[in-house]
Coordinates of C-alpha atoms in Angstrom, one line a residue:
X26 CA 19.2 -19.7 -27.9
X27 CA 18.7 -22.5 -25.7
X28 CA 19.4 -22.5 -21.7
X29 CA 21.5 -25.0 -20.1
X30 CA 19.8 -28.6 -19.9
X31 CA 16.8 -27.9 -21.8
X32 CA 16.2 -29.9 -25.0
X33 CA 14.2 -28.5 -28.2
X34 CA 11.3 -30.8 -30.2
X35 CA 11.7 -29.9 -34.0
X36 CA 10.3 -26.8 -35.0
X37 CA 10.3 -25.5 -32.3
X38 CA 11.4 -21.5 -32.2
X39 CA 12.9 -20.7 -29.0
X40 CA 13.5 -17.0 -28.3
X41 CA 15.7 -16.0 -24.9
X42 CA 15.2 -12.2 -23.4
X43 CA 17.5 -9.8 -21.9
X44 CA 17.1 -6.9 -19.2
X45 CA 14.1 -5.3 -19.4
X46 CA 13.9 -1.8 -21.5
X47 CA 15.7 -3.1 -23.9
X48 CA 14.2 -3.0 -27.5
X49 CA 13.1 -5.5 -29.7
X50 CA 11.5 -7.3 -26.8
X51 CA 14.6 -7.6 -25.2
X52 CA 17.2 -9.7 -27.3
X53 CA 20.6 -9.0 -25.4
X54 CA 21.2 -12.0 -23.0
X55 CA 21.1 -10.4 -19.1
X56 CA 22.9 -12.1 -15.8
X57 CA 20.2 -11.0 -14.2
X58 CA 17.2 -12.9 -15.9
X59 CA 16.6 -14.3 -18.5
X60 CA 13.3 -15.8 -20.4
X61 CA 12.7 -18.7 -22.8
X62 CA 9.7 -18.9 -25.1
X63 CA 8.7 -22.3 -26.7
X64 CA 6.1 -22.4 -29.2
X65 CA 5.1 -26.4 -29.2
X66 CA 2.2 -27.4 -31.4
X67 CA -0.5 -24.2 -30.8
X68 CA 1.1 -23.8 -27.2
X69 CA 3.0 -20.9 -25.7
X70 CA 5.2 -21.6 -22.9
X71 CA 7.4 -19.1 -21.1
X72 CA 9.5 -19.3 -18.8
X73 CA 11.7 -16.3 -16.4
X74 CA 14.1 -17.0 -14.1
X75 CA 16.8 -14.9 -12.5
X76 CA 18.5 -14.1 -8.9
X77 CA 17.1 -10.6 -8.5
X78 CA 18.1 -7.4 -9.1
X79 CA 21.4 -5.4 -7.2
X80 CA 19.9 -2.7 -5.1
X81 CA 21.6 -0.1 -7.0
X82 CA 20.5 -2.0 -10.4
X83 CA 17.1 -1.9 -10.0
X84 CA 14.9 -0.8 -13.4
X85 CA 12.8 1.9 -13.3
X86 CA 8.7 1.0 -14.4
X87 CA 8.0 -2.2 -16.1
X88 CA 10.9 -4.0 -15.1
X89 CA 11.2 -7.4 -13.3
X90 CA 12.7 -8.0 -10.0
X91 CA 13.0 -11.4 -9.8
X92 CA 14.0 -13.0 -6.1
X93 CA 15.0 -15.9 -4.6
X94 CA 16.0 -17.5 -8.1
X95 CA 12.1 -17.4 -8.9
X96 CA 11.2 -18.9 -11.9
X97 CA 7.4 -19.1 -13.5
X98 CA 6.4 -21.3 -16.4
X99 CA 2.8 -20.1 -18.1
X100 CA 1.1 -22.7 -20.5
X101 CA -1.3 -21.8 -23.0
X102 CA -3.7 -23.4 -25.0
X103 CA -5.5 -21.2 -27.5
X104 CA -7.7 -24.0 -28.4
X105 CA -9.0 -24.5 -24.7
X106 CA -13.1 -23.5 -23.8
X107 CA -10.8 -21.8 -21.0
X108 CA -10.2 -18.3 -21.5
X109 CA -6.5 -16.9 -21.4
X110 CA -6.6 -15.3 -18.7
X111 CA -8.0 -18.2 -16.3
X112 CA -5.4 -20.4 -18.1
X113 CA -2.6 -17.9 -16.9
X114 CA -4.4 -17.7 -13.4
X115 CA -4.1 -21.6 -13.1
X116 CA -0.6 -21.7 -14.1
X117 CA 0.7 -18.8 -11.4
X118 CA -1.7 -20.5 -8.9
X119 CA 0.0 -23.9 -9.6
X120 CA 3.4 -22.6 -9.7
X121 CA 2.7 -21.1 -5.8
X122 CA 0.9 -24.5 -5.1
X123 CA 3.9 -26.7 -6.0
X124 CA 6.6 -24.3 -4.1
X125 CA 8.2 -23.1 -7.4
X126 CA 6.8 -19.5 -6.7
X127 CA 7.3 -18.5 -2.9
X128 CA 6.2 -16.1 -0.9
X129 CA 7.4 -12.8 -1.2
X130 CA 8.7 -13.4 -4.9
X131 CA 8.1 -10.7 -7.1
X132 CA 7.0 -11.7 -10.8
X133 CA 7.3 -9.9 -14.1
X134 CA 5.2 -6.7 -14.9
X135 CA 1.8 -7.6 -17.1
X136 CA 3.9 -6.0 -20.2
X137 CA 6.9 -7.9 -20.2
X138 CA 4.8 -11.4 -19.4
X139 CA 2.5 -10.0 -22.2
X140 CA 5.4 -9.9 -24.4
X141 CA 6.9 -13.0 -23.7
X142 CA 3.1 -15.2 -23.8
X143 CA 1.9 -13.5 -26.7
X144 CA -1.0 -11.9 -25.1
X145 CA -3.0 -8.2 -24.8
X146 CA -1.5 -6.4 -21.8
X147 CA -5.0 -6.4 -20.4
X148 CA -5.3 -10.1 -20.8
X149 CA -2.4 -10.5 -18.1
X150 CA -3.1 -7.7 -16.1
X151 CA -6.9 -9.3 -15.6
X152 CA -5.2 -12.7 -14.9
X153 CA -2.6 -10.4 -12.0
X154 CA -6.6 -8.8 -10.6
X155 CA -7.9 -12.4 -10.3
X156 CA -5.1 -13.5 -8.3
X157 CA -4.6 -10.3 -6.1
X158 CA -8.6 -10.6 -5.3
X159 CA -7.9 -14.6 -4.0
X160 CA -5.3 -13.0 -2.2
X161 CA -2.2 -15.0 -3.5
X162 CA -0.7 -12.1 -5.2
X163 CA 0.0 -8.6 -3.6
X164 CA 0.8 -5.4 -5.9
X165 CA 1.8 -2.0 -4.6
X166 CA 3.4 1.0 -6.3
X167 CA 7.1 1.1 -7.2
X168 CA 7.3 -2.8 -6.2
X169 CA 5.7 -4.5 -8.3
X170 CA 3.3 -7.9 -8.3
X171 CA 4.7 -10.2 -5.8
X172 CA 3.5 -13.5 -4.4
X173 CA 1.8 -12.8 -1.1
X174 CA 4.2 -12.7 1.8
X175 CA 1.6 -14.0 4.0
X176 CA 0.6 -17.4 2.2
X177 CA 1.4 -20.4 3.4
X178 CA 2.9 -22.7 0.7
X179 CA 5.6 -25.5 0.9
X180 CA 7.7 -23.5 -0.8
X181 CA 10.5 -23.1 2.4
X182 CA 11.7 -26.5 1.4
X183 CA 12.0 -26.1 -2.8
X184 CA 14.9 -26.4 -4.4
X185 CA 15.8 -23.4 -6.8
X186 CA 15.1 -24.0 -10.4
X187 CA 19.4 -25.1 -10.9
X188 CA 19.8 -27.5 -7.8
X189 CA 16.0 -29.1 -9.7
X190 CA 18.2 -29.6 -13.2
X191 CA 21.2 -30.7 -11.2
X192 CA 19.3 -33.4 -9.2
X193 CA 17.4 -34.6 -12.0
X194 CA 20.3 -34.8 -14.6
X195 CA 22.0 -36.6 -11.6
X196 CA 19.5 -39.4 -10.7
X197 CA 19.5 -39.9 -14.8
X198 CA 15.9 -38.1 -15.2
X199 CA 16.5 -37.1 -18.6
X200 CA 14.7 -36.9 -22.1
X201 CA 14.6 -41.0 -21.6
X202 CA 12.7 -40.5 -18.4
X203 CA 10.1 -38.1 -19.9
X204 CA 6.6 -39.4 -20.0
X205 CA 4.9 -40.2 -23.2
X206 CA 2.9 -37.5 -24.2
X207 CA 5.0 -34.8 -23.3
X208 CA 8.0 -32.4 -24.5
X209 CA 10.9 -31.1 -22.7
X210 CA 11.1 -27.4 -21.8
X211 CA 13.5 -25.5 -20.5
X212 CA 14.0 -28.1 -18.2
X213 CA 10.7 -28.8 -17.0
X214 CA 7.5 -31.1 -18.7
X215 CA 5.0 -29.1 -20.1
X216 CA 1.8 -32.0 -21.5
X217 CA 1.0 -31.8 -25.0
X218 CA -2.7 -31.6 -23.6
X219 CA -3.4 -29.8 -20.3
X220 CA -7.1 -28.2 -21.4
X221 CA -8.6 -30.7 -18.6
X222 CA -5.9 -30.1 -15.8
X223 CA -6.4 -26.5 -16.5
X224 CA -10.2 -26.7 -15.9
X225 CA -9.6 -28.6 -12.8
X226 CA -7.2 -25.6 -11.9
X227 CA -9.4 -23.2 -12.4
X228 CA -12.7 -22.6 -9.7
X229 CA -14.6 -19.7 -10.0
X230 CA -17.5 -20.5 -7.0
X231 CA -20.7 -18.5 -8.2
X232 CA -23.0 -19.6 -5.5
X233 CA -22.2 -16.6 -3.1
X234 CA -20.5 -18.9 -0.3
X235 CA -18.3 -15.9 -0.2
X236 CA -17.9 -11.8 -0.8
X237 CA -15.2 -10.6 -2.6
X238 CA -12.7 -8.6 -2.6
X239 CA -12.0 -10.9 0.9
X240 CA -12.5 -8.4 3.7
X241 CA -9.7 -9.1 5.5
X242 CA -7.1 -8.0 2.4
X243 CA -8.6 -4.2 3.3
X244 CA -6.5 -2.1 4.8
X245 CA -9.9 -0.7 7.5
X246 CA -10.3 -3.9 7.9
X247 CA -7.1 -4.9 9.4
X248 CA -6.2 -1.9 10.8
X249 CA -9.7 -2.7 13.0
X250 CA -8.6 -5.9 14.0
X251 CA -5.1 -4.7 15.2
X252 CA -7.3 -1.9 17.3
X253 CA -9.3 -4.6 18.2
X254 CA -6.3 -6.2 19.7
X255 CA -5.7 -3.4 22.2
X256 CA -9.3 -3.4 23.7
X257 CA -9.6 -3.1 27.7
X258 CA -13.5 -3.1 27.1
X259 CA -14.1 -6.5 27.8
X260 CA -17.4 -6.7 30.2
X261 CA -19.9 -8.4 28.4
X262 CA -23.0 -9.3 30.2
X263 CA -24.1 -11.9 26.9
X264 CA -25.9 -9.6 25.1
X265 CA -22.9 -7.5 23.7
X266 CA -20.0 -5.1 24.9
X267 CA -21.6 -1.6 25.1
X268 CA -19.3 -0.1 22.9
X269 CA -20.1 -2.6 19.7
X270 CA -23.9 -2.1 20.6
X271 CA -23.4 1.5 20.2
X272 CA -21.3 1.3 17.1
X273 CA -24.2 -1.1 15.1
X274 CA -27.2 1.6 16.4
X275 CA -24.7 4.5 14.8
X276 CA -24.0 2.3 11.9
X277 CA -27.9 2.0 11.4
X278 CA -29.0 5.1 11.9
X279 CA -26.5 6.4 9.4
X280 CA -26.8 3.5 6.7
X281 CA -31.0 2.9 7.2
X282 CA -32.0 5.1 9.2
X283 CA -32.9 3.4 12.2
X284 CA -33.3 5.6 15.6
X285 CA -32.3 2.4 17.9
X286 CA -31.3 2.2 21.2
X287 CA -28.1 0.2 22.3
X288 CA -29.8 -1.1 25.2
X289 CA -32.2 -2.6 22.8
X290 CA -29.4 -4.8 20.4
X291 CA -29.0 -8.0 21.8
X292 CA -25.5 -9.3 20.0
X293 CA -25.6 -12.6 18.2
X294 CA -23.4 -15.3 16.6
X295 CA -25.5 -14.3 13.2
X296 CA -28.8 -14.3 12.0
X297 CA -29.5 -18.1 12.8
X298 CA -28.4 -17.7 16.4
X299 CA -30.5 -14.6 16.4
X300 CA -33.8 -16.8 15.1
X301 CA -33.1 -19.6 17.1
X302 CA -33.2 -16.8 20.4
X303 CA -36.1 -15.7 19.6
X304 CA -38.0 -19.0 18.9
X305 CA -36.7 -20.2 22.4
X306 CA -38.0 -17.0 24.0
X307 CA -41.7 -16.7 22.0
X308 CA -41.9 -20.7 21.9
X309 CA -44.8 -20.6 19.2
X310 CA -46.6 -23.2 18.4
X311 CA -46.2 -23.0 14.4
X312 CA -44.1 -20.4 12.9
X313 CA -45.7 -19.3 9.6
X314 CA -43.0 -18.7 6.8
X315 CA -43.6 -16.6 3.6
X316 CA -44.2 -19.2 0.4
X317 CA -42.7 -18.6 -1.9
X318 CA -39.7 -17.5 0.6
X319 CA -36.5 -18.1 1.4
X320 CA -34.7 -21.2 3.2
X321 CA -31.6 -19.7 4.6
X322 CA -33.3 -19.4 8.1
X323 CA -35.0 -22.2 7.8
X324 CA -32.3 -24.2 8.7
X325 CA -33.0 -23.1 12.4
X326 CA -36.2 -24.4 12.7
X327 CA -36.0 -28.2 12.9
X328 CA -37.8 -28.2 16.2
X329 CA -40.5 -25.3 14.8
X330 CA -43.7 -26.8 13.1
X331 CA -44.0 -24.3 10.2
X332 CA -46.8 -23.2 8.4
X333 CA -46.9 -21.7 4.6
X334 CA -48.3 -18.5 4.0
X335 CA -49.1 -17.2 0.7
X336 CA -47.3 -14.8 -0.7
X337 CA -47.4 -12.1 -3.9
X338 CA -45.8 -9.4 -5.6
X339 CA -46.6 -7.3 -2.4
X340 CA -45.6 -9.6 0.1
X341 CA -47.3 -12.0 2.3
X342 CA -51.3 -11.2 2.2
X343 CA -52.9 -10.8 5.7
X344 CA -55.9 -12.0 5.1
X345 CA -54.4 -15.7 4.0
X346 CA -52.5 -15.9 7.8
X347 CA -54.3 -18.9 9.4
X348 CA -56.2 -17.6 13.0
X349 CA -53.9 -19.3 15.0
X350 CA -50.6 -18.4 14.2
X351 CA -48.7 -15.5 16.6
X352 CA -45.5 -15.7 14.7
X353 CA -44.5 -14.9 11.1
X354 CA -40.8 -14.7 9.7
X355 CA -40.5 -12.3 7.1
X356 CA -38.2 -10.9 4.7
X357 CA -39.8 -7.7 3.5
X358 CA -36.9 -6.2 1.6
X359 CA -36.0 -9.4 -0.4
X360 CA -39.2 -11.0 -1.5
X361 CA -38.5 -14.5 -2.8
X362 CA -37.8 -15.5 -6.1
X363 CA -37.5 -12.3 -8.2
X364 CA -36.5 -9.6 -5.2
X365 CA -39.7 -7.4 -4.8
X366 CA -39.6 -5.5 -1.6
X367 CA -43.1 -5.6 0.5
X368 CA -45.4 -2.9 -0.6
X369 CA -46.4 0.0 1.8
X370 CA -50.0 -1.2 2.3
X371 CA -48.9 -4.8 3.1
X372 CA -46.4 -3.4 6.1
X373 CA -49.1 -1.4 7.8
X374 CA -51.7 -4.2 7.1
X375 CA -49.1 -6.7 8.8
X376 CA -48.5 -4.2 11.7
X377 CA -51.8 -3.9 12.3
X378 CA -52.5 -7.9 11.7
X379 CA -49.8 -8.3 14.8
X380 CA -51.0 -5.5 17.1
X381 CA -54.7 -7.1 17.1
X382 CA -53.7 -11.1 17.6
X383 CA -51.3 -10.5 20.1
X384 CA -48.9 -11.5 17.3
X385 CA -44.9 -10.9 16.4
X386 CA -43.0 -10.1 13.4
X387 CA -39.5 -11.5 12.8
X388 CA -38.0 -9.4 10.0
X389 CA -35.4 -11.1 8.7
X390 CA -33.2 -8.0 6.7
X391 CA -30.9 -9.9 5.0
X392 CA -29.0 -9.0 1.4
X393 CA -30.8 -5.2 2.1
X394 CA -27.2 -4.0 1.3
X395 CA -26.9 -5.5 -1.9
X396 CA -28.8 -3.0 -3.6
X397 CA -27.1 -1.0 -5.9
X398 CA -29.8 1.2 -7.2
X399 CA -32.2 3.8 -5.1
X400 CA -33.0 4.1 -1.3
X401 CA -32.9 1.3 1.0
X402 CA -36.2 0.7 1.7
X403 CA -37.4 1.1 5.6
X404 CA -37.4 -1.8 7.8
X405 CA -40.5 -3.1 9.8
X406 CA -39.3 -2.3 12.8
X407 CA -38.4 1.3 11.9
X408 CA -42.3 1.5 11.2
X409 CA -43.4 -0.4 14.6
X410 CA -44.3 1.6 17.6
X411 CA -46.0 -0.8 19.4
X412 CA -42.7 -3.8 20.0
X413 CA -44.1 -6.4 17.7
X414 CA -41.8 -6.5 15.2
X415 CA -38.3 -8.5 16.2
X416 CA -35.3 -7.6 14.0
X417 CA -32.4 -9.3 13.1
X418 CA -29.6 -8.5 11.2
X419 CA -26.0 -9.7 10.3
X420 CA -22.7 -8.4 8.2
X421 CA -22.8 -11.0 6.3
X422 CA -24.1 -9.6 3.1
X423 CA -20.6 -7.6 3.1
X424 CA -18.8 -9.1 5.1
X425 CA -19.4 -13.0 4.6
X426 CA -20.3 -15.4 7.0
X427 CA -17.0 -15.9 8.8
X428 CA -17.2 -13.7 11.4
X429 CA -20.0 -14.7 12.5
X430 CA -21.7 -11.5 14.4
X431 CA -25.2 -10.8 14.2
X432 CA -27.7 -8.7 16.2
X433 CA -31.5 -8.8 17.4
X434 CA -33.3 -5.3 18.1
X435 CA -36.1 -5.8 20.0
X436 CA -38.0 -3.0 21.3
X437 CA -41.7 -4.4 22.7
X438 CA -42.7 -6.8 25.6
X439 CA -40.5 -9.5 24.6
X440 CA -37.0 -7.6 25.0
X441 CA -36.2 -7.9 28.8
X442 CA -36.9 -11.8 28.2
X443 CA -34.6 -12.0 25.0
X444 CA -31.8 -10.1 27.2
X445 CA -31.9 -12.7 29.8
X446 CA -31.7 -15.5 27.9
X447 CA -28.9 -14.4 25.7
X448 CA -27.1 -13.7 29.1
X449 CA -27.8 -17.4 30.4
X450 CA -26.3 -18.2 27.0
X451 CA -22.7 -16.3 27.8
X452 CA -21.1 -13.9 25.2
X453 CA -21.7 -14.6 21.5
X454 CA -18.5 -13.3 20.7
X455 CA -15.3 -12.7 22.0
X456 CA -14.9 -9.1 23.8
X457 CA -11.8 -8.6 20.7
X458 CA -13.6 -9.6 17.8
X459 CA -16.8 -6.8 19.1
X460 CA -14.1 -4.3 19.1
X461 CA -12.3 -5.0 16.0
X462 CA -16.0 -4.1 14.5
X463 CA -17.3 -1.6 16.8
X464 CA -13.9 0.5 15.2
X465 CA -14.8 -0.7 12.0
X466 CA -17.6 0.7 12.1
X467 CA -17.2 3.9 14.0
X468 CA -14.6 4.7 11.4
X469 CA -17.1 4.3 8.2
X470 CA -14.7 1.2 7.1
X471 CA -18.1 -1.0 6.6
X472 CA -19.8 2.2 5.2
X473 CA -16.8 2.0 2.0
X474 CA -17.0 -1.0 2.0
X475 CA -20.4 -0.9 1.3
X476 CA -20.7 2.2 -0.9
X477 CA -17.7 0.2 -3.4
X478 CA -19.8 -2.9 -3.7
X479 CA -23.0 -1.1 -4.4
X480 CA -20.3 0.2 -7.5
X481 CA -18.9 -3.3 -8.4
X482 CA -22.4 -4.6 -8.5
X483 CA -24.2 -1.7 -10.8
X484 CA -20.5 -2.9 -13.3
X485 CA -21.2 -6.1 -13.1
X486 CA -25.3 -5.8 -13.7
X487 CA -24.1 -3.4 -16.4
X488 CA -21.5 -6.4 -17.5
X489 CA -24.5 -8.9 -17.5
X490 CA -26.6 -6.8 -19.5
X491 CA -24.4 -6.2 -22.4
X492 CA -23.8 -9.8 -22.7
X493 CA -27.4 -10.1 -23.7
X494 CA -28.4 -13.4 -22.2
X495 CA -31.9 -14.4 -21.3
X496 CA -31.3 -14.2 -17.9
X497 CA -32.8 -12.1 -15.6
X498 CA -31.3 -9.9 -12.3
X499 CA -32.5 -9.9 -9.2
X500 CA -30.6 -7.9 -6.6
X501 CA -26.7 -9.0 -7.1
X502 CA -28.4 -12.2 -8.6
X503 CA -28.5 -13.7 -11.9
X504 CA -31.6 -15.9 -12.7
X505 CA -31.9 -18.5 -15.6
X506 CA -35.0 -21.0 -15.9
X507 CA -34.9 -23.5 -17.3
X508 CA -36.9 -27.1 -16.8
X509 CA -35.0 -28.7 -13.9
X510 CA -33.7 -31.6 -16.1
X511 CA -31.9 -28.8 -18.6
X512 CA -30.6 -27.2 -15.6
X513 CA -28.9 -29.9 -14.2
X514 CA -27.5 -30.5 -17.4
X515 CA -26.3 -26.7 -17.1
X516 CA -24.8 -26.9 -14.0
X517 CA -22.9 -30.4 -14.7
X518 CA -21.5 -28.5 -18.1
X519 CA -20.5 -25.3 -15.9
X520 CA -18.9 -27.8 -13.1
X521 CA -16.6 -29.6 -15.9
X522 CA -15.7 -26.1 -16.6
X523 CA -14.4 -25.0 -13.6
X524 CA -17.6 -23.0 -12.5
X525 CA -19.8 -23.6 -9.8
X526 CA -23.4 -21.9 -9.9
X527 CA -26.3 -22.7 -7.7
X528 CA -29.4 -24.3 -8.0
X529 CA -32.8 -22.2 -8.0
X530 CA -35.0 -24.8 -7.0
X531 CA -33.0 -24.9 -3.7
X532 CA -32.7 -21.0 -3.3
X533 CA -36.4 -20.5 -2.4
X534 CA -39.7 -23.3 -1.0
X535 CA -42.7 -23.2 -1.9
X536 CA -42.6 -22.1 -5.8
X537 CA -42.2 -24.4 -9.2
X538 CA -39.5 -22.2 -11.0
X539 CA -36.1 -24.4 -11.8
X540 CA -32.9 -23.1 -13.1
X541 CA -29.7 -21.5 -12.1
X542 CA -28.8 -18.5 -9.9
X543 CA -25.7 -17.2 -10.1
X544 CA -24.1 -14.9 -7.1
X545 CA -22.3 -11.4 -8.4
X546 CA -20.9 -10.8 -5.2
X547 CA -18.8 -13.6 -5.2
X548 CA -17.6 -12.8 -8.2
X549 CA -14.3 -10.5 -9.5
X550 CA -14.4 -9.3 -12.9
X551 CA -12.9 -11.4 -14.8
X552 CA -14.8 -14.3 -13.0
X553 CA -17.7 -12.8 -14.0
X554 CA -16.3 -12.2 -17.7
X555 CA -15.6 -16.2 -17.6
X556 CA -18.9 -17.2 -16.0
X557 CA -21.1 -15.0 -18.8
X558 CA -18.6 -16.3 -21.8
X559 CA -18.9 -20.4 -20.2
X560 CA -22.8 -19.7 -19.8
X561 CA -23.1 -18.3 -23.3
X562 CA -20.8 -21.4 -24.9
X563 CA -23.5 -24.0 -23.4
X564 CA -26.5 -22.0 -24.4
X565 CA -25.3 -22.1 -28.2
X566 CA -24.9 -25.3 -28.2
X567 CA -28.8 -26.1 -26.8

């Protein structure tokens, strides 16, 4: 059967479905929806369309309410590098680009678009995952997969899929105006080769820019933020409402163990704001930096003459700190590049090296929550009785960077002058936002949180290892190195593909190892099934 304005290319097999339940695959023709299939030279193309279902008409599981005359074209190429279920990713995510899926539209079950494409179940339902981690689709129980309500698309102004085939049949867009190189389906113009508009479709950012699942699609999450909303704590001398300070020092003493004061967190706006603080208030001379190390913070210290200090598989060696330094910044739990953690020896030593100079320690703890194996190891400042160690931490290892909140703890001499000058400097966040995460975290929602990505990472280490690559893993990481020309080569090959991964050259100073590193945080599971299958394709082929 053929609908109404489409036009078939010849040999093309065209089959049209009914109501769902139906067997057979649903032959009997439906008022309420109906679905072409066109088979066109190695391609699959679907397409559903319908006005929605009467209240009282509703099907029971696996059927499709389709609203607002929603309609959803899905274009395959099985001889694409791109997997099938990224392909089907790119054409949903199009179709909600261009307006023709709008927000709140419900789309077909993963068994009746698995039907109608020609695909595993699973390979739709991973395709539906994908989408409902980015946030564009929504799924709940009893109403199906539906385009998030909440996105903002240009979709108020389409045209449904009838008044399109009227308009273009009128202004005499018609198989004469189709452009070369592509057939006519079901009304719409489908390229005979789409494997590179695909790939541009498709990004799947490895580099760990951001943590998924996206915080804010959590239900503790935004059930915080509406508390949040209703806050009448909003005296903040600059160093943090007293209820958020009290919420991180329970948070750390249940999650690390940390006995903590409030009184002694000073609130920040993250863990550069936090360095940058403390290098106003101890104004060294040099700062000396762990080398190998880690650049993130470096960042902050433009105006900071730095100094390199060796470092092993224990951590930075005492005896190798040059006499006049008083400041080192440290990561002891994250040892750059392979993710040692400082050994027990080399803590006391480096207490000890700071209690006799005078010195401080700035213990920067970050990515200490990614571990998804064992104990969290102790933090400096859990070991330091005498104030020398300076702590700062962030949420943005689960959180991601965008909310910006991060904290100093600072026990010793220096912490009545870090106080003051963070209250010269005015709040580092606004009074809502500190108690939208002081309830977050007085209800255990980060502590979940936490506990399911230390479960997502142990799959996907588990993931990486079965896919027997010769790669190694390094705390949520994934390491390849290669000889920096090869790896550039890598990373252009990945980037055509639709995959960004990161460069290890540019993830740590001080070392000679070149490669790629590859984020698993930022990465759902089918990303990650794509990334490992795309990074396996370029290593066969040299």
């Amino acid at each position: 059967m053929q609908s109404p304005g489409s036009q078939r290319a010849p040999g093309t097999r065209v089959w049209r479905a009914g109501r769902p339940g139906a067997r057979q695959g649903i032959r009997e023709p439906s008022e309420h929806w109906t679905a072409d299939i066109v088979q066109i030279q190695g391609y699959s193309v679907v397409q559903l369309r319908g006005s929605g279902w009467p209240r009282d008409q509703r099907p029971g599981g696996g059927g499709v309410l389709m609203a607002h005359d929603a309609d959803l074209t899905v274009r395959l190429d099985r001889s694409s590098r791109i997997g099938l279920p990224l392909q089907i990713v790119a054409g949903i995510r199009a179709e909600i680009a261009a307006g023709r899926l709008r927000p709140g539209d419900s789309l077909p079950s993963s068994r009746v678009l698995a039907a109608q494409l020609g695909v595993a179940r699973g390979t739709v339902q991973t395709a539906y995952e994908h989408l409902i981690a980015e946030g564009q689709l929504l799924t709940a129980a009893r109403s199906g997969t539906r385009v998030n309500p909440a996105l903002q698309t240009p979709s108020s102004r389409r045209p449904s899929a009838a008044r399109a085939l009227d308009s273009r049949a009128r202004s005499g867009q018609g198989s004469a105006a189709r452009r070369p190189g592509a057939r006519a389906v079901t009304g719409r113009t489908v390229p005979s080769h789409h494997s590179t508009d695909i790939a541009a479709e498709v990004r799947i950012d490895a580099r760990g820019v951001s943590v998924r699942p996206d915080p804010r699609d959590e239900p503790d999450f935004r059930a915080a933020w509406r508390r949040g909303l209703d806050t009448r704590d909003v005296s903040d001398d600059g160093c943090g409402t007293q209820t958020v300070r009290q919420a991180i020092a329970g948070h750390l003493r249940l999650v690390r163990g940390m006995q903590v004061e409030p009184a002694d967190i000073v609130l920040t706006a993250g863990a550069r704001d936090g360095l940058r603080t403390v290098l106003n208030v101890l104004a060294p001379a040099a700062l000396g930096v762990e080398s190998p190390g880690f650049p993130g913070l470096r960042r902050a210290l433009a105006n900071t003459p730095t100094v390199d200090v060796p470092v092993d598989t224990d951590g930075i060696d005492p005896a190798a700190i040059p006499a006049p330094l008083r400041a080192l910044l440290v990561t002891p739990n994250h040892l750059h590049p392979h993710g040692d953690s400082m050994s027990a020896t080399r803590r006391v030593q480096l207490l000890r090296w700071a209690e006799s100079c005078g010195g401080h320690l700035i213990e920067d703890d970050y990515d200490t929550e990614a571990r998804y194996a064992g104990s969290l190891p102790p933090t400096l400042a859990d070991l330091d009785s005498s104030g020398r160690v300076l702590h700062l931490g962030s949420f943005a290892t689960l959180l991601g960077t965008r909310l910006g909140i991060g904290y100093i703890i600072a026990t010793g001499p220096l912490s009545a002058a870090i106080a003051a000058h963070r209250r010269m400097l005015g709040p580092a966040a606004s009074p809502l936002i500190q108690a939208a995460l002081a309830d977050y975290l007085d209800s255990g929602g980060l502590r979940r949180r936490m506990l399911r990505m230390r479960k997502r990472l142990a799959a996907a280490a588990e993931a990486v290892d079965a896919a027997g690559l010769p790669v190694t893993q390094v705390r949520g990481r994934v390491i390849l190195e290669r000889p920096a020309g090869d790896a550039r080569r890598l990373r252009r090959a990945l980037a055509e593909r639709g995959i960004l991964v990161d460069d290890l050259a540019g993830k740590w100073t001080g070392g000679q190892q070149t490669g790629i590193e590859i984020a698993l945080s930022s990465l759902t599971s089918p990303e990650l099934t794509a990334v490992l299958a795309a990074l396996r394709a370029e290593l066969s082929q040299g």
